[in-house]
Coordinates of C-alpha atoms in Angstrom, one line a residue:
X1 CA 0.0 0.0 0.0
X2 CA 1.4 3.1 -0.8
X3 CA 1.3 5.9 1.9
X4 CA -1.2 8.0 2.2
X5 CA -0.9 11.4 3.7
X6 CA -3.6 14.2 4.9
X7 CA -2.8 17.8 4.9
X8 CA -4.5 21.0 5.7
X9 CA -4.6 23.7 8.3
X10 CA -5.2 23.1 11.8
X11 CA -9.0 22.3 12.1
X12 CA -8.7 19.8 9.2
X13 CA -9.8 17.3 10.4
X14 CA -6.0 15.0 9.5
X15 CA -5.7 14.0 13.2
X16 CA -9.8 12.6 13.3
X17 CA -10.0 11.5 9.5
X18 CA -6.7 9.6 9.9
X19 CA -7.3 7.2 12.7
X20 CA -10.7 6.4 10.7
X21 CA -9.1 6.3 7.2
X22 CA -6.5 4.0 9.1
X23 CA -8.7 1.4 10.0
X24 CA -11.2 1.5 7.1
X25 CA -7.6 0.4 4.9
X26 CA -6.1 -2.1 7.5
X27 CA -3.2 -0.1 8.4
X28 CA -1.5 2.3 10.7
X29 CA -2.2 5.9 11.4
X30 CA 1.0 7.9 12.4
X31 CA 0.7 11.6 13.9
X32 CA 3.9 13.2 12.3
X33 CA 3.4 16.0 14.9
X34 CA 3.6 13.7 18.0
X35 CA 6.7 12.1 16.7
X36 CA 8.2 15.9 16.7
X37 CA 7.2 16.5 19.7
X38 CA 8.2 12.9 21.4
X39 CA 11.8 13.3 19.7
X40 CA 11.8 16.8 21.5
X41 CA 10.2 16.1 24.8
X42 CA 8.0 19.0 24.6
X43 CA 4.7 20.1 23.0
X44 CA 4.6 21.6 19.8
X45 CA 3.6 25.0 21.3
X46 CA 6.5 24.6 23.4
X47 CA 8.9 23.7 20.5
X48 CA 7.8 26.9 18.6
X49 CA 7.7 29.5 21.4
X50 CA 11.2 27.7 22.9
X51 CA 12.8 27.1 19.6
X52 CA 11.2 28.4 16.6
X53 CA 9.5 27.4 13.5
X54 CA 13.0 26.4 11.4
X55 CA 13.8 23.8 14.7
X56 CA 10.3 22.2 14.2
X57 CA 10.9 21.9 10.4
X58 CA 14.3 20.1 11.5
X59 CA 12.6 18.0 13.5
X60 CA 9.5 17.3 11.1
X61 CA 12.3 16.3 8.5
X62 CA 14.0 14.1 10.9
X63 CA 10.5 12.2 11.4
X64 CA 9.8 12.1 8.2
X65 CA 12.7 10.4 6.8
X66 CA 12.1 8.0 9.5
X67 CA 8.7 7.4 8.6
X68 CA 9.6 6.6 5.1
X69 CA 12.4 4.3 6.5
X70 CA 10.2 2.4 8.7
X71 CA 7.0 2.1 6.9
X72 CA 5.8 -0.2 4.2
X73 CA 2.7 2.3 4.2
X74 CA 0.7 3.9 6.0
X75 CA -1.8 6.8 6.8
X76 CA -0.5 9.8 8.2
X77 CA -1.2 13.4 9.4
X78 CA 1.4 15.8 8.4
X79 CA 1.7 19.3 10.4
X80 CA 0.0 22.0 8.9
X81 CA 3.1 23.7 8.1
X82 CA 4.6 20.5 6.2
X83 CA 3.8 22.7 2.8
X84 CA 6.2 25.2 4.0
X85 CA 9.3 22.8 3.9
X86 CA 9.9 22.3 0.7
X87 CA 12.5 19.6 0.9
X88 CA 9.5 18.1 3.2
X89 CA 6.6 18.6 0.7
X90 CA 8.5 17.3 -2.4
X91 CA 9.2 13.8 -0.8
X92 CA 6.0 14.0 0.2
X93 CA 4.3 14.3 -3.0
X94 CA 6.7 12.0 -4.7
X95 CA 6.2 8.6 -2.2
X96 CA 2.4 9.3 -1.2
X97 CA -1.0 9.8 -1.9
X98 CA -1.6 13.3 -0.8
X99 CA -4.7 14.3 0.5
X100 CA -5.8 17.5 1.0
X101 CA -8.7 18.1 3.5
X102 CA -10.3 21.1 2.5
X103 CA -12.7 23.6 4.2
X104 CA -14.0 26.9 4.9
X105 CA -12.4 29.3 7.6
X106 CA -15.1 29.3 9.6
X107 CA -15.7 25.5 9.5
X108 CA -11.2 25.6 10.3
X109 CA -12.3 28.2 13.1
X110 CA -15.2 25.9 14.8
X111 CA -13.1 22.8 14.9
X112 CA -10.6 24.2 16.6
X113 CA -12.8 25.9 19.2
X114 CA -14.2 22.5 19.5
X115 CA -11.1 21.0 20.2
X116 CA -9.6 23.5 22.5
X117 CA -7.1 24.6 20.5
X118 CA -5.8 27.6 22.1
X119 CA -2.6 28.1 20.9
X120 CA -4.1 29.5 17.3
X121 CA -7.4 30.5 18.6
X122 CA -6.6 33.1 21.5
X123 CA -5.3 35.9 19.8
X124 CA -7.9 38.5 18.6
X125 CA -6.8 38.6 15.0
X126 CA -7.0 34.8 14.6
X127 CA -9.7 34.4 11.9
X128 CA -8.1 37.0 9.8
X129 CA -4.4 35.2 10.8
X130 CA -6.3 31.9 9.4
X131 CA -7.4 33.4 6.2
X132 CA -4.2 34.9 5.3
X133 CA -2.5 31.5 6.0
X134 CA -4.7 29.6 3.9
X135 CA -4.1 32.2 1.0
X136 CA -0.2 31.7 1.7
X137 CA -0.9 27.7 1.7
X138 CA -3.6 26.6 -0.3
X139 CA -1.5 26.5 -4.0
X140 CA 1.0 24.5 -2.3
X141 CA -2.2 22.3 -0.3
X142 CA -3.7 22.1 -4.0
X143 CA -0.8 20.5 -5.5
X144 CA -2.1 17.0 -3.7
X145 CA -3.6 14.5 -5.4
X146 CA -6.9 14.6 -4.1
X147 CA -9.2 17.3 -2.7
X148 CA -11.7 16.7 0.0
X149 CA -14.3 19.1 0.8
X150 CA -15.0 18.0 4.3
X151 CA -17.3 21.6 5.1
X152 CA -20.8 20.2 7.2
X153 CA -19.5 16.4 6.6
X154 CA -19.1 14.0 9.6
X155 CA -15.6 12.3 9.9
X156 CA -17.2 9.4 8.5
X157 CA -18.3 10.8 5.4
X158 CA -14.7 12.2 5.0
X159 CA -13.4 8.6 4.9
X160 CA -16.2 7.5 2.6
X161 CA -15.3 10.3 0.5
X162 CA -11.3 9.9 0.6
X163 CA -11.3 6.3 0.1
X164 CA -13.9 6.8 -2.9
X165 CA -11.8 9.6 -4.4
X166 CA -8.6 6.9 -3.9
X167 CA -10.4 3.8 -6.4
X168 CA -11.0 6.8 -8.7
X169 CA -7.9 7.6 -9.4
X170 CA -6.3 4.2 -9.1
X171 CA -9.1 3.2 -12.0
X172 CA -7.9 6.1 -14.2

């Protein structure tokens, strides 16, 4: 199986969708981000505010190219940010499936509420912080093999959708 990999801003729904997708196909779902922040020993809003965005990308690299060593395939939720890196991104694209879960800002906004995610959604300028990082990202976030609009859709309708999407374009 060849690896299958979900991007998209936080509020995507990777780090739902991929434990789901995972199990649908029989395999493995990896969080890259908790591999960052196990080989690092802090959280990932420690790494940033400690360290900086360049050290995480050193450390997303580092898990990354043991991922691909370690894995016959997989499903697996990159960081956000992975689309910045483009040393990262390029492998990426070149050994995987790449997936890109796609919504509005506000349905970004309301996930992350719902998940307490307070390290993006405390700051007063946050929605117009999220738009102007999804204009920065989404040509890089639309260079993935598949798009997903997951906007209203359950979790479970994501995976129907993904793994729909997937015999698609293995029939083409």
């Amino acid at each position: 199986m060849k690896t299958i990999v979900l991007v998209g801003p936080p509020g995507a729904g990777k780090s739902t969708v991929g434990p789901l997708l995972a199990k649908r196909l029989k395999t493995e779902f990896v969080e890259l981000d908790q591999w960052v922040e196990d080989a690092a020993g802090l959280s990932l809003a420690q790494i940033f505010t400690t360290h900086g965005e360049s050290y995480y990308h050193e450390l997303e690299r580092k898990a990354l190219a043991r991922l691909f060593a370690t894995s016959l395939g997989c499903v697996f939720a990159a960081g956000g940010s992975i689309v910045d890196d483009a040393v990262s991104w390029n492998q990426i694209k070149q050994r995987c499936h790449t997936v890109w879960l796609h919504a509005t800002p506000q349905e970004f906004m309301s996930r992350m509420i719902k998940a307490k995610e307070t390290r993006l959604t405390q700051r007063p300028t946050v929605m117009s912080d999220l738009k102007a990082l999804l204009a920065r990202r989404e040509p890089r976030y639309g260079e993935s093999s598949l798009t997903i609009k997951t906007t209203g859709k359950s979790p479970a309708k994501v995976v129907t959708d993904v793994l729909a999407s997937l015999r698609k374009s293995r029939n083409r």
